[in-house]
mmCIF file with all atom_site columns, C-alpha atoms in Angstrom:
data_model
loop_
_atom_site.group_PDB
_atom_site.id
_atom_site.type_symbol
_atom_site.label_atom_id
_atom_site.label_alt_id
_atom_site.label_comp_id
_atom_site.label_asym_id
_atom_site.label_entity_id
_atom_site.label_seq_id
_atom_site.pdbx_PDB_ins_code
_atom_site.Cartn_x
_atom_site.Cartn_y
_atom_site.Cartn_z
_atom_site.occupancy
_atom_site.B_iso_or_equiv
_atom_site.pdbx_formal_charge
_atom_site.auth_seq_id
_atom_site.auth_comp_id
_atom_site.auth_asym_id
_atom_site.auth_atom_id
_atom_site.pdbx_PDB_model_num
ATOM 1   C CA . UNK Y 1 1   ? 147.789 231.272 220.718 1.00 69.00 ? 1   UNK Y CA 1
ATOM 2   C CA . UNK Y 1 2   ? 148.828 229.950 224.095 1.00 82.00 ? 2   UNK Y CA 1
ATOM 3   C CA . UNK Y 1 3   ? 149.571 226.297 224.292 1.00 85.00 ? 3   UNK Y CA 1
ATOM 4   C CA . UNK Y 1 4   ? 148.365 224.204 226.687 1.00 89.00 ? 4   UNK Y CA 1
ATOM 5   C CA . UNK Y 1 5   ? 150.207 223.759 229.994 1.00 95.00 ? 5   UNK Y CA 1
ATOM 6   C CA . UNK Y 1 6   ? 149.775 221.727 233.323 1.00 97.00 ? 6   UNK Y CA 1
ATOM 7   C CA . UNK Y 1 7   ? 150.014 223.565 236.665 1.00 98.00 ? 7   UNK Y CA 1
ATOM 8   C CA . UNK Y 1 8   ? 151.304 221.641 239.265 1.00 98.00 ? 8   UNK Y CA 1
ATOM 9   C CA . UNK Y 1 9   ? 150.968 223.059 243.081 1.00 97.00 ? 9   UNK Y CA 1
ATOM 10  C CA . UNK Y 1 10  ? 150.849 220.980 246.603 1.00 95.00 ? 10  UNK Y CA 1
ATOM 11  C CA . UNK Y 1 11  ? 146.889 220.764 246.955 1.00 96.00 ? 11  UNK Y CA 1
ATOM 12  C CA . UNK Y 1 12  ? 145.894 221.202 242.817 1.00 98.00 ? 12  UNK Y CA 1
ATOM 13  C CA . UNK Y 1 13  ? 146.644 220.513 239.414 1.00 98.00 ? 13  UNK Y CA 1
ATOM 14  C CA . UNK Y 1 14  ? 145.446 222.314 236.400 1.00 98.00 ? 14  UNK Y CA 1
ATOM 15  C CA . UNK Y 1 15  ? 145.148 220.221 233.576 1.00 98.00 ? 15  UNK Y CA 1
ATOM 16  C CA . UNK Y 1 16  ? 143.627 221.473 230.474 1.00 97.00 ? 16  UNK Y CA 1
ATOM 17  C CA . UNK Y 1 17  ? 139.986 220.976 229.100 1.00 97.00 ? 17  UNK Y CA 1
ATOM 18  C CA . UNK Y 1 18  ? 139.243 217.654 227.207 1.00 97.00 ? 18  UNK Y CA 1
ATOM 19  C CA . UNK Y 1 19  ? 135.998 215.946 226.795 1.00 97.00 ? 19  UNK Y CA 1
ATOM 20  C CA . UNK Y 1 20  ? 137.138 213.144 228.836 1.00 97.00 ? 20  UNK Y CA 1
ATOM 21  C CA . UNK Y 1 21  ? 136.740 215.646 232.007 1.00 97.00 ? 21  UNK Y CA 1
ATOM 22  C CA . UNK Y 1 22  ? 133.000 216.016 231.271 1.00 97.00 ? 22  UNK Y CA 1
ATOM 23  C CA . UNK Y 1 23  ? 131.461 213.818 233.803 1.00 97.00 ? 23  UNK Y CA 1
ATOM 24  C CA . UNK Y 1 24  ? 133.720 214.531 236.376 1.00 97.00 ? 24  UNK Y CA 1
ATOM 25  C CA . UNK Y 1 25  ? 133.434 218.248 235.929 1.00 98.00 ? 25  UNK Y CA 1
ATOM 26  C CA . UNK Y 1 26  ? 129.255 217.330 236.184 1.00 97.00 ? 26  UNK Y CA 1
ATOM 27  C CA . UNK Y 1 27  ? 129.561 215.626 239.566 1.00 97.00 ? 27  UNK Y CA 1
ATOM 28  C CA . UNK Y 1 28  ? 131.373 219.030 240.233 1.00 97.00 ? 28  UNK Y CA 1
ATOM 29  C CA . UNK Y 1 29  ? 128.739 220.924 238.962 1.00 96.00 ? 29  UNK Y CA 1
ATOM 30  C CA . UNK Y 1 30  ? 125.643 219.980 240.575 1.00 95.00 ? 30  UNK Y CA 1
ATOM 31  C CA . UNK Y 1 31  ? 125.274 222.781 243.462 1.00 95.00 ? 31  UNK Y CA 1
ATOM 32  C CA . UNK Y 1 32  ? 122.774 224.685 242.100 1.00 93.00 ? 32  UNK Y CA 1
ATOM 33  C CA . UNK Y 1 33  ? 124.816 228.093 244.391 1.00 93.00 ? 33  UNK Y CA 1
ATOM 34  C CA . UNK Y 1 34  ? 127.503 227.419 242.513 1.00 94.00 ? 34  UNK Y CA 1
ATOM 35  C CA . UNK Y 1 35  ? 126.135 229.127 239.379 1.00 93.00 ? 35  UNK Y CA 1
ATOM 36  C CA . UNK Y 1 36  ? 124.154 232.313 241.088 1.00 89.00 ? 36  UNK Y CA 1
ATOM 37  C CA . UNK Y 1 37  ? 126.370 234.442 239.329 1.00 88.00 ? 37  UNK Y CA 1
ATOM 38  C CA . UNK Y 1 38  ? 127.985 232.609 236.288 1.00 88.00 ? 38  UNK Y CA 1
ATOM 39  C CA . UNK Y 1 39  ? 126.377 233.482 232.530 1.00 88.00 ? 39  UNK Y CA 1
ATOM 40  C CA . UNK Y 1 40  ? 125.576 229.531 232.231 1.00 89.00 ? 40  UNK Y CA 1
ATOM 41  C CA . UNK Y 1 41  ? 123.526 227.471 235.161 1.00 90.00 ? 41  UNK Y CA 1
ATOM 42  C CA . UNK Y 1 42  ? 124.208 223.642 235.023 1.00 93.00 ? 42  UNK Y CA 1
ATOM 43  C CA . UNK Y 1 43  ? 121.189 221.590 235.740 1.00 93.00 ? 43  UNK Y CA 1
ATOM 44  C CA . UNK Y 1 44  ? 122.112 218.755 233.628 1.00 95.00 ? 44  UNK Y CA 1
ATOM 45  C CA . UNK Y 1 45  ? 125.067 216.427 231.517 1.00 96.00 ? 45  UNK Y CA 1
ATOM 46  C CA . UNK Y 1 46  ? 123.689 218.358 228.419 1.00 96.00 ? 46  UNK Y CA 1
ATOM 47  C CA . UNK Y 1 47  ? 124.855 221.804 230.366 1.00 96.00 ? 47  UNK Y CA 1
ATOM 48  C CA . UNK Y 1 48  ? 128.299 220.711 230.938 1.00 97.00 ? 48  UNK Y CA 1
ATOM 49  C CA . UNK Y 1 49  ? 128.184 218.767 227.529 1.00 97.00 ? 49  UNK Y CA 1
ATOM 50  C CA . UNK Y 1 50  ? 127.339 222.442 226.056 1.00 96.00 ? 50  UNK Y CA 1
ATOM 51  C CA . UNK Y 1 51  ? 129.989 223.788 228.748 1.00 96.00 ? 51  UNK Y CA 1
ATOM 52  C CA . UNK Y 1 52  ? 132.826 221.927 227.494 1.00 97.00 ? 52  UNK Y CA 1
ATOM 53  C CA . UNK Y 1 53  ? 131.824 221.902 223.776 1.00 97.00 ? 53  UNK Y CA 1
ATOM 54  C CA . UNK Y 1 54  ? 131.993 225.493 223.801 1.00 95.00 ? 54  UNK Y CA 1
ATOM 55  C CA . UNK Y 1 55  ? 135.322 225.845 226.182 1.00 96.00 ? 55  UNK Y CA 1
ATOM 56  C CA . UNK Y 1 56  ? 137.272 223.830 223.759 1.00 96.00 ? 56  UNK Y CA 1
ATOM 57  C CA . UNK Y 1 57  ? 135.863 225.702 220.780 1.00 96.00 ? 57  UNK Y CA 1
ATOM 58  C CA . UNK Y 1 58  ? 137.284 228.484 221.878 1.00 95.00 ? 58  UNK Y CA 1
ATOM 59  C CA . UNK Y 1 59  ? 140.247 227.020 222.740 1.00 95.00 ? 59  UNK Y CA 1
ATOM 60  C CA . UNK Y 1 60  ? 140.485 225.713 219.488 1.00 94.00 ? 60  UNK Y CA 1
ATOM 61  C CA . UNK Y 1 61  ? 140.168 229.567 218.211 1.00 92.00 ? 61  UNK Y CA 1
ATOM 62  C CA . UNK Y 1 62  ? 142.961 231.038 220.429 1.00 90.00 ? 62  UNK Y CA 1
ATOM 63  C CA . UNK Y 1 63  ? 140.462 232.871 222.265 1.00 90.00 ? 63  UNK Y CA 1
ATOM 64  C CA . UNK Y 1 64  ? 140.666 230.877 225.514 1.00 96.00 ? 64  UNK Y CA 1
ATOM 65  C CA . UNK Y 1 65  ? 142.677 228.346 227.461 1.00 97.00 ? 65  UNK Y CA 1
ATOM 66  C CA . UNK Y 1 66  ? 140.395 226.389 229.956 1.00 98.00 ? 66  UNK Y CA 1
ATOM 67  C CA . UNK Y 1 67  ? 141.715 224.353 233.139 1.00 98.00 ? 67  UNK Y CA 1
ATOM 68  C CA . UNK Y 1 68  ? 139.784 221.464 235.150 1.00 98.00 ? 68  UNK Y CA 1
ATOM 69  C CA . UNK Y 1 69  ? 140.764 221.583 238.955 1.00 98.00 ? 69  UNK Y CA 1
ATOM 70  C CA . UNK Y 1 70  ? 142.233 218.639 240.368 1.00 98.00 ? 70  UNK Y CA 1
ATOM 71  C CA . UNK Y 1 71  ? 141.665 217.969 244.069 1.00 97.00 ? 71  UNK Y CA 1
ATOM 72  C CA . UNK Y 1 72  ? 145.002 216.038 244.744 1.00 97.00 ? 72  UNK Y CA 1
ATOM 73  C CA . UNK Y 1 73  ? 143.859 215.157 248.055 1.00 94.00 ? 73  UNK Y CA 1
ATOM 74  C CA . UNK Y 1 74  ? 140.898 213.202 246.773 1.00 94.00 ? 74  UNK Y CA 1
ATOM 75  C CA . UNK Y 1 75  ? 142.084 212.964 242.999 1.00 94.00 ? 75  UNK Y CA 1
ATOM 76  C CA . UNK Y 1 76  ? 139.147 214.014 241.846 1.00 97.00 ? 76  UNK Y CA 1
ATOM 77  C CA . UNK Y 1 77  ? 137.767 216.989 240.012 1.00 98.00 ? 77  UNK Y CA 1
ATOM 78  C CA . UNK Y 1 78  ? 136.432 220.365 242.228 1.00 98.00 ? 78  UNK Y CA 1
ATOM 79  C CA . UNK Y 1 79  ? 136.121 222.842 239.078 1.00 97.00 ? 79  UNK Y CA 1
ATOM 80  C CA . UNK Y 1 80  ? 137.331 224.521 236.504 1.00 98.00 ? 80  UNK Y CA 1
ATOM 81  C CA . UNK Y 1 81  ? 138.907 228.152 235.089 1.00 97.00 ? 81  UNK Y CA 1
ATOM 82  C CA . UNK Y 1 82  ? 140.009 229.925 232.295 1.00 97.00 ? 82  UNK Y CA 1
ATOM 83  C CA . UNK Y 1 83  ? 142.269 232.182 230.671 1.00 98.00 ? 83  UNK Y CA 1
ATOM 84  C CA . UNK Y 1 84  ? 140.218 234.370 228.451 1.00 96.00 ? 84  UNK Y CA 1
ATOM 85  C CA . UNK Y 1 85  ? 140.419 237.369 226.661 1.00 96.00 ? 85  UNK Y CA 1
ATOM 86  C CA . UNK Y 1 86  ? 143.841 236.508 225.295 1.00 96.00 ? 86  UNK Y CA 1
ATOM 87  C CA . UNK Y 1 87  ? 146.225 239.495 224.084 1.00 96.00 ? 87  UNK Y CA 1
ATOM 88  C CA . UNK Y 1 88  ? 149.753 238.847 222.734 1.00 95.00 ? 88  UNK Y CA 1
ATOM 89  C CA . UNK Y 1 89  ? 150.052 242.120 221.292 1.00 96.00 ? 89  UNK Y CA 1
ATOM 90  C CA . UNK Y 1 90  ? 148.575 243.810 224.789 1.00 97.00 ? 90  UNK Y CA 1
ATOM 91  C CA . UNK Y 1 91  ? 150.580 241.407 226.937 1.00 98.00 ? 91  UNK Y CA 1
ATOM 92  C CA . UNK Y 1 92  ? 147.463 240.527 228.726 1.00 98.00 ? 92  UNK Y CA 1
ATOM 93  C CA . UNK Y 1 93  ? 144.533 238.020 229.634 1.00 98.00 ? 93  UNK Y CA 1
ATOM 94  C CA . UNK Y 1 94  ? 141.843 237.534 231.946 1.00 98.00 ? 94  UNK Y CA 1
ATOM 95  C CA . UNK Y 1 95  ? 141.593 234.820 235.043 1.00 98.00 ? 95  UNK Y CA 1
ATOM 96  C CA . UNK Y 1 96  ? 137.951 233.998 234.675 1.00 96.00 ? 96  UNK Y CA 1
ATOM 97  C CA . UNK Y 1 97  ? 135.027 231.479 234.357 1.00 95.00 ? 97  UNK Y CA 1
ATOM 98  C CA . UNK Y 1 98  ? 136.568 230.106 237.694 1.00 96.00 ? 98  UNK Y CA 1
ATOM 99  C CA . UNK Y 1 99  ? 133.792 227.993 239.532 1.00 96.00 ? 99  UNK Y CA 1
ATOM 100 C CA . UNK Y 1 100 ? 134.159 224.874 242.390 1.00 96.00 ? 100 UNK Y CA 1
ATOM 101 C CA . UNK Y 1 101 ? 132.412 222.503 244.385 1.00 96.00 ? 101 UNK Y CA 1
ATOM 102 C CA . UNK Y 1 102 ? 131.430 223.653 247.450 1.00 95.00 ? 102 UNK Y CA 1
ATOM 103 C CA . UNK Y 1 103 ? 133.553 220.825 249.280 1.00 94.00 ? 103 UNK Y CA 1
ATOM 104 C CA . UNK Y 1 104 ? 136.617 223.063 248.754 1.00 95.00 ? 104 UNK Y CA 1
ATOM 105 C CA . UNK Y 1 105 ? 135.182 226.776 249.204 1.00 91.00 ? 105 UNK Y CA 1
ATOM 106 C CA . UNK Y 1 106 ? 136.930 228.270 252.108 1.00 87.00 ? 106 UNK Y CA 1
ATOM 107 C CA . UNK Y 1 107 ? 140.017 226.117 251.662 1.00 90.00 ? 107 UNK Y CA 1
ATOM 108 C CA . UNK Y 1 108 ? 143.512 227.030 249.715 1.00 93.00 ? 108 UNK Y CA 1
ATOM 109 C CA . UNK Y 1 109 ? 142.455 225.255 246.469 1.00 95.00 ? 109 UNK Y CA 1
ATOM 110 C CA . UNK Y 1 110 ? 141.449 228.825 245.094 1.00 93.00 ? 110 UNK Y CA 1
ATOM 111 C CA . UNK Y 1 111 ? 144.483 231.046 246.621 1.00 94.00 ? 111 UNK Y CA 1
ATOM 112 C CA . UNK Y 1 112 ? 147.166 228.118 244.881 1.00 97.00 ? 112 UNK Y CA 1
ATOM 113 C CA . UNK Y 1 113 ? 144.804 227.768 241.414 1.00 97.00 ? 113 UNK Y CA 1
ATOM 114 C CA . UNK Y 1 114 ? 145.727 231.811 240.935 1.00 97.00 ? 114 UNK Y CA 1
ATOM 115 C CA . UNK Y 1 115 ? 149.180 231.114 242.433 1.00 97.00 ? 115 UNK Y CA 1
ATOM 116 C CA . UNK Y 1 116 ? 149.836 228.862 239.748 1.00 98.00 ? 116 UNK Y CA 1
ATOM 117 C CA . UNK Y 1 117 ? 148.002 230.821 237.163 1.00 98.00 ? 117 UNK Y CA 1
ATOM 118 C CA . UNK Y 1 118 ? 149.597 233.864 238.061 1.00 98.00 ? 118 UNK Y CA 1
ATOM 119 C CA . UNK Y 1 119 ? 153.237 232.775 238.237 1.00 98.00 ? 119 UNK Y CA 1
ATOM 120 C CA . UNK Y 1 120 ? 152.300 231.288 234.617 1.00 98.00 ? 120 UNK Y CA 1
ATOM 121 C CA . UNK Y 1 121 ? 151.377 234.745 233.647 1.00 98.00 ? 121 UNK Y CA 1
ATOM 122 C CA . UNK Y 1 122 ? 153.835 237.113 234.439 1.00 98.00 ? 122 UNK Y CA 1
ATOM 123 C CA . UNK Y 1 123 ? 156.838 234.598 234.660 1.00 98.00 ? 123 UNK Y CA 1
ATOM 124 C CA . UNK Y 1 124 ? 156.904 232.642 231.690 1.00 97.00 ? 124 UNK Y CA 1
ATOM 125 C CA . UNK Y 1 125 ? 154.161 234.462 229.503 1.00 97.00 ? 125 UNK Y CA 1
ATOM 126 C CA . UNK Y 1 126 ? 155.575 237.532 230.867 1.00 97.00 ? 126 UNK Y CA 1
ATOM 127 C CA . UNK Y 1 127 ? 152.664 239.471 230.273 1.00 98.00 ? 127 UNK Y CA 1
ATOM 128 C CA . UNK Y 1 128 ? 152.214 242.903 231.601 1.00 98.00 ? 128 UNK Y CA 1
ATOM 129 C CA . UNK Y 1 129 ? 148.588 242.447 233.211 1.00 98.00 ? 129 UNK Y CA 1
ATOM 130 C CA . UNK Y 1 130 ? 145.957 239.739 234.665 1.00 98.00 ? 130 UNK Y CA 1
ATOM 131 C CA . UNK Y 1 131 ? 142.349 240.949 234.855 1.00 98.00 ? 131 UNK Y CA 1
ATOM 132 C CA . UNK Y 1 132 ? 139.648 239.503 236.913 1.00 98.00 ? 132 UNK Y CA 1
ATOM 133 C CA . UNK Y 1 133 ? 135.882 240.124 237.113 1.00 97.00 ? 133 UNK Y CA 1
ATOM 134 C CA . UNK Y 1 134 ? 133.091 238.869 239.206 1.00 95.00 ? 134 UNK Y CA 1
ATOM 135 C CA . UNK Y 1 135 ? 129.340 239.971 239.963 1.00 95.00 ? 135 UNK Y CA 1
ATOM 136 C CA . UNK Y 1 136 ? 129.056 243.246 242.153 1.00 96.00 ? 136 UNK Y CA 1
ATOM 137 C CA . UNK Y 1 137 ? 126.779 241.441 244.210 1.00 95.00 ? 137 UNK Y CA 1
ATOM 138 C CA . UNK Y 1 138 ? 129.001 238.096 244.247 1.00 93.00 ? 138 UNK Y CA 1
ATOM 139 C CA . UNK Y 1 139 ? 130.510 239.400 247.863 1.00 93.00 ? 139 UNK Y CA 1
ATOM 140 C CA . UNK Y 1 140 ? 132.422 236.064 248.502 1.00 89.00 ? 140 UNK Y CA 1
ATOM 141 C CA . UNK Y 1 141 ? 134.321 236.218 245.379 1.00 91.00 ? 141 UNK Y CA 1
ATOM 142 C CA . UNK Y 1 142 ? 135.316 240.015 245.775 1.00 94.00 ? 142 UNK Y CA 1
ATOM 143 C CA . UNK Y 1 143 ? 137.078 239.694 249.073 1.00 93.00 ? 143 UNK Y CA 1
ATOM 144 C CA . UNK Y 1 144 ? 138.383 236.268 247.663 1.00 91.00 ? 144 UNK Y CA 1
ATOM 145 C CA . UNK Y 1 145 ? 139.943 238.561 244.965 1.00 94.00 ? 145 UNK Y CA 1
ATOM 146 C CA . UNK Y 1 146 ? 140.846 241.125 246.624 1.00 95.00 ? 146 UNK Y CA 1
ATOM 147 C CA . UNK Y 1 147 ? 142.546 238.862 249.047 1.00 92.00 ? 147 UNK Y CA 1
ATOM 148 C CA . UNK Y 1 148 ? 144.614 238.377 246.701 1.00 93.00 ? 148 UNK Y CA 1
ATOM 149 C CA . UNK Y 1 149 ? 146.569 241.624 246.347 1.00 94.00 ? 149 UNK Y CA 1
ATOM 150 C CA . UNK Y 1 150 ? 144.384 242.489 243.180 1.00 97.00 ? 150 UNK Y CA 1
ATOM 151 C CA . UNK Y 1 151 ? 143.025 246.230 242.594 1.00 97.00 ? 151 UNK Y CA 1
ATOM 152 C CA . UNK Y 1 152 ? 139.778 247.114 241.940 1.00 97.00 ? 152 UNK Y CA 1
ATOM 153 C CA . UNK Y 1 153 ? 139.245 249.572 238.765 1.00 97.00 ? 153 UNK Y CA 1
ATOM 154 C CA . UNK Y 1 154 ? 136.002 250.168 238.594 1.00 97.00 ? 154 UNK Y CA 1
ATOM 155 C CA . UNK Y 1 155 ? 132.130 248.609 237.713 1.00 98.00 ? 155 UNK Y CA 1
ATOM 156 C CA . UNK Y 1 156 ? 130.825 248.126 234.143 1.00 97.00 ? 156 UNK Y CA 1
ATOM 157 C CA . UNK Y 1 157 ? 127.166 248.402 234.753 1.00 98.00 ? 157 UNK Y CA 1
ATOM 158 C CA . UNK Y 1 158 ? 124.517 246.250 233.178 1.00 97.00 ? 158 UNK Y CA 1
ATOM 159 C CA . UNK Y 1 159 ? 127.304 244.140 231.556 1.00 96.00 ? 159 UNK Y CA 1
ATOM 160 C CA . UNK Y 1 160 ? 125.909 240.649 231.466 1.00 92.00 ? 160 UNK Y CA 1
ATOM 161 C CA . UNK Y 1 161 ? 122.812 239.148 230.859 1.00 93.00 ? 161 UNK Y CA 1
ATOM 162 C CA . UNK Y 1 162 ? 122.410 235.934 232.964 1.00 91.00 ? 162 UNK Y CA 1
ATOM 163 C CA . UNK Y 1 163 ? 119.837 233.126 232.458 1.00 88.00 ? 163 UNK Y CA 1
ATOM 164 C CA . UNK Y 1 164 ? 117.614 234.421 234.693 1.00 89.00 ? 164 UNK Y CA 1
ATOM 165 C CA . UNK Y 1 165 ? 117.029 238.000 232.752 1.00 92.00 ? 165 UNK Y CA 1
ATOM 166 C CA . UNK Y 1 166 ? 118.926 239.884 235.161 1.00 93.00 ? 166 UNK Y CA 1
ATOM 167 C CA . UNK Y 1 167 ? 121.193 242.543 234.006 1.00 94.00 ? 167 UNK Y CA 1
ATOM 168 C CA . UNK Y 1 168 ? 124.653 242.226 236.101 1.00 95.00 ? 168 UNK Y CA 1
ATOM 169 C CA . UNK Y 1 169 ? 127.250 244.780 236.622 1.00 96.00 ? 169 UNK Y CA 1
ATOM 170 C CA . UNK Y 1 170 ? 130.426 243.694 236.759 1.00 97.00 ? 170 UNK Y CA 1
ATOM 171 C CA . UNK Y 1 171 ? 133.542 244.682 238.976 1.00 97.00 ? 171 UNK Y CA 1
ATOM 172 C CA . UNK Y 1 172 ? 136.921 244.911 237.183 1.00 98.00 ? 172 UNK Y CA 1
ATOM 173 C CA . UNK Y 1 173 ? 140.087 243.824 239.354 1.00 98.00 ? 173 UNK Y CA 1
ATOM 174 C CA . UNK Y 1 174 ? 143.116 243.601 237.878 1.00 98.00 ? 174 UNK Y CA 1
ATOM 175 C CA . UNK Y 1 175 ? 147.325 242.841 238.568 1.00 98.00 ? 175 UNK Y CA 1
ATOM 176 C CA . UNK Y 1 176 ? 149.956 244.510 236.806 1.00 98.00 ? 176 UNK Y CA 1
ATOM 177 C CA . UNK Y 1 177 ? 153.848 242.847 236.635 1.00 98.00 ? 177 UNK Y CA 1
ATOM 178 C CA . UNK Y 1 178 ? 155.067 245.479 238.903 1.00 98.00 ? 178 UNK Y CA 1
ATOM 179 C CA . UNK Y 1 179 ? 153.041 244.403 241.793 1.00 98.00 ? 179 UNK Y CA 1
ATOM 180 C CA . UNK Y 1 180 ? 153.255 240.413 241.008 1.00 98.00 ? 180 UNK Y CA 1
ATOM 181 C CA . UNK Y 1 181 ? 156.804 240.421 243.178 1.00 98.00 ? 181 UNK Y CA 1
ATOM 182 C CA . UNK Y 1 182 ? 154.629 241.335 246.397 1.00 97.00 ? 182 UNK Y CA 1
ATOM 183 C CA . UNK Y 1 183 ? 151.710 239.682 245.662 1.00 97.00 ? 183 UNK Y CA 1
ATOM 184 C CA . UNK Y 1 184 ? 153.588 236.363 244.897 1.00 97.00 ? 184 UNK Y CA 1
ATOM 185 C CA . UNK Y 1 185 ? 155.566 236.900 248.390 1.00 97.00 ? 185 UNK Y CA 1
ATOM 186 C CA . UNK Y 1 186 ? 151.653 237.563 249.973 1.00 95.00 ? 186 UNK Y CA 1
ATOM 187 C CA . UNK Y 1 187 ? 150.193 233.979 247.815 1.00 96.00 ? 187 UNK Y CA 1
ATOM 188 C CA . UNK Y 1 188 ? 153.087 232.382 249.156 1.00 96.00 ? 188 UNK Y CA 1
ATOM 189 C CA . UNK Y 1 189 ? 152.903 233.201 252.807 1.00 95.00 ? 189 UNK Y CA 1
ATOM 190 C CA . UNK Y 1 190 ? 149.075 232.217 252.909 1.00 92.00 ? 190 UNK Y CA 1
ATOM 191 C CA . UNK Y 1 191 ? 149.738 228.957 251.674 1.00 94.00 ? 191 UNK Y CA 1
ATOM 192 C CA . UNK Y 1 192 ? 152.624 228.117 253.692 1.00 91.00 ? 192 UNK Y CA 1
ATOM 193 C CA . UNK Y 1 193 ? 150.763 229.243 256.801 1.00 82.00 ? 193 UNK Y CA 1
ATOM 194 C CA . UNK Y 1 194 ? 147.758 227.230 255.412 1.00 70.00 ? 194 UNK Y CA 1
ATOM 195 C CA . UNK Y 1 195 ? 149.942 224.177 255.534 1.00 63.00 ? 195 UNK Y CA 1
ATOM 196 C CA . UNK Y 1 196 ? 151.890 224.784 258.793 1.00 50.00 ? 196 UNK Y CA 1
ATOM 197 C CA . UNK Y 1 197 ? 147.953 224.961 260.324 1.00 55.00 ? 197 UNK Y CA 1
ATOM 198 C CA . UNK Y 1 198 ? 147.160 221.839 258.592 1.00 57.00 ? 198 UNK Y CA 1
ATOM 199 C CA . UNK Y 1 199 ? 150.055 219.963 260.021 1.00 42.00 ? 199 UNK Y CA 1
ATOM 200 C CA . UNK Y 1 200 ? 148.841 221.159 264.141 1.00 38.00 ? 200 UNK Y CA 1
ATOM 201 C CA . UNK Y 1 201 ? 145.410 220.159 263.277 1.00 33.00 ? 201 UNK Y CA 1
ATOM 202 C CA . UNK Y 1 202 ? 146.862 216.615 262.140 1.00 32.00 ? 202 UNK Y CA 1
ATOM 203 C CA . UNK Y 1 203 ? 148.992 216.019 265.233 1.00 34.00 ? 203 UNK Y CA 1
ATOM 204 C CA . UNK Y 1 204 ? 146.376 216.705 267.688 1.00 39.00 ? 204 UNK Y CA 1
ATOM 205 C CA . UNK Y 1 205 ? 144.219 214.740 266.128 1.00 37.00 ? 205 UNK Y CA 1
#
């Protein structure tokens, strides 16, 4: 089982899952877009009430370890994500049931939240291998993954029913601990460019 851990980076902080989180992670929640692709649409406090309940269940199990997304910018919550699929024997989990507010989409919130998670995985779990998976048709989120230095394996078709009936397929990514070295050195560089940009906006402001 892992135990829970807080992520510290310069934009975001991954704290884990408590009930305490649930109304902020609602005022998150409410773009309907944000859920075109997820198994779960949140429409309501009693969706993220269900959300959460069922997050810290399987926390509770060993099966999961859930994060909320901390803007520190604006100190407020812009989402949440996951380790799933948890294998101690394997020496490897999933990065999943990632979601945010639209106010940060485009921004480096998601390229430091797997940064941190990441660097969490292969350096202190050392595990041997981080999988990812997102809707074929979820376009944004496949370049956003393969961004980061990930691989794509393959599709498993007609994997997941979502609340609308549809069947999705689902593409498989995945990072092994021989390729975290460059792909840390590749996180890294984004982010510190991200910043350096930041700064020229600021001054000619």
């Amino acid at each position: 089982m892992l135990n829970s851990v807080t992520l510290l980076g310069e934009r975001v902080k991954l704290v884990p899952l408590e009930e305490l989180h649930t109304e902020g992670l609602y005022e998150a929640a409410k773009t309907p877009e944000i859920w075109n692709h997820l198994p779960q649409k949140i429409q309501s406090i009693e969706d993220i009430k269900h959300l959460v309940k069922n997050a810290l269940k399987s926390k509770e199990s060993g099966q999961e370890l859930p994060f909320v997304v901390l803007d520190l910018e604006t100190n407020s919550i812009v989402g949440s994500t996951r380790f799933l699929d948890i294998s101690f024997p394997n020496k490897s989990l999933e990065i999943g049931w990632t979601w945010y507010n639209p106010s940060v989409w485009r921004t480096r919130v998601n390229t430091e939240c797997k940064y941190l998670l990441l660097k969490h995985c292969f350096e202190e779990l050392n595990f041997n291998r981080v999988q990812l998976k997102t809707d074929v048709r979820n376009q944004r989120s496949r370049t956003a993954i393969l961004r980061l230095g990930a691989v794509q394996e393959g599709i498993i078709r007609k994997h997941m029913i979502l609340p609308d009936g549809f069947a999705r397929d689902s593409v498989v990514f995945s990072i092994i601990k021989e390729e975290w070295p460059s792909i840390k050195e590749r996180l890294e560089d984004f982010l510190t460019s991200h910043q350096v940009k930041n700064a020229q906006l600021t001054s000619d402001l």
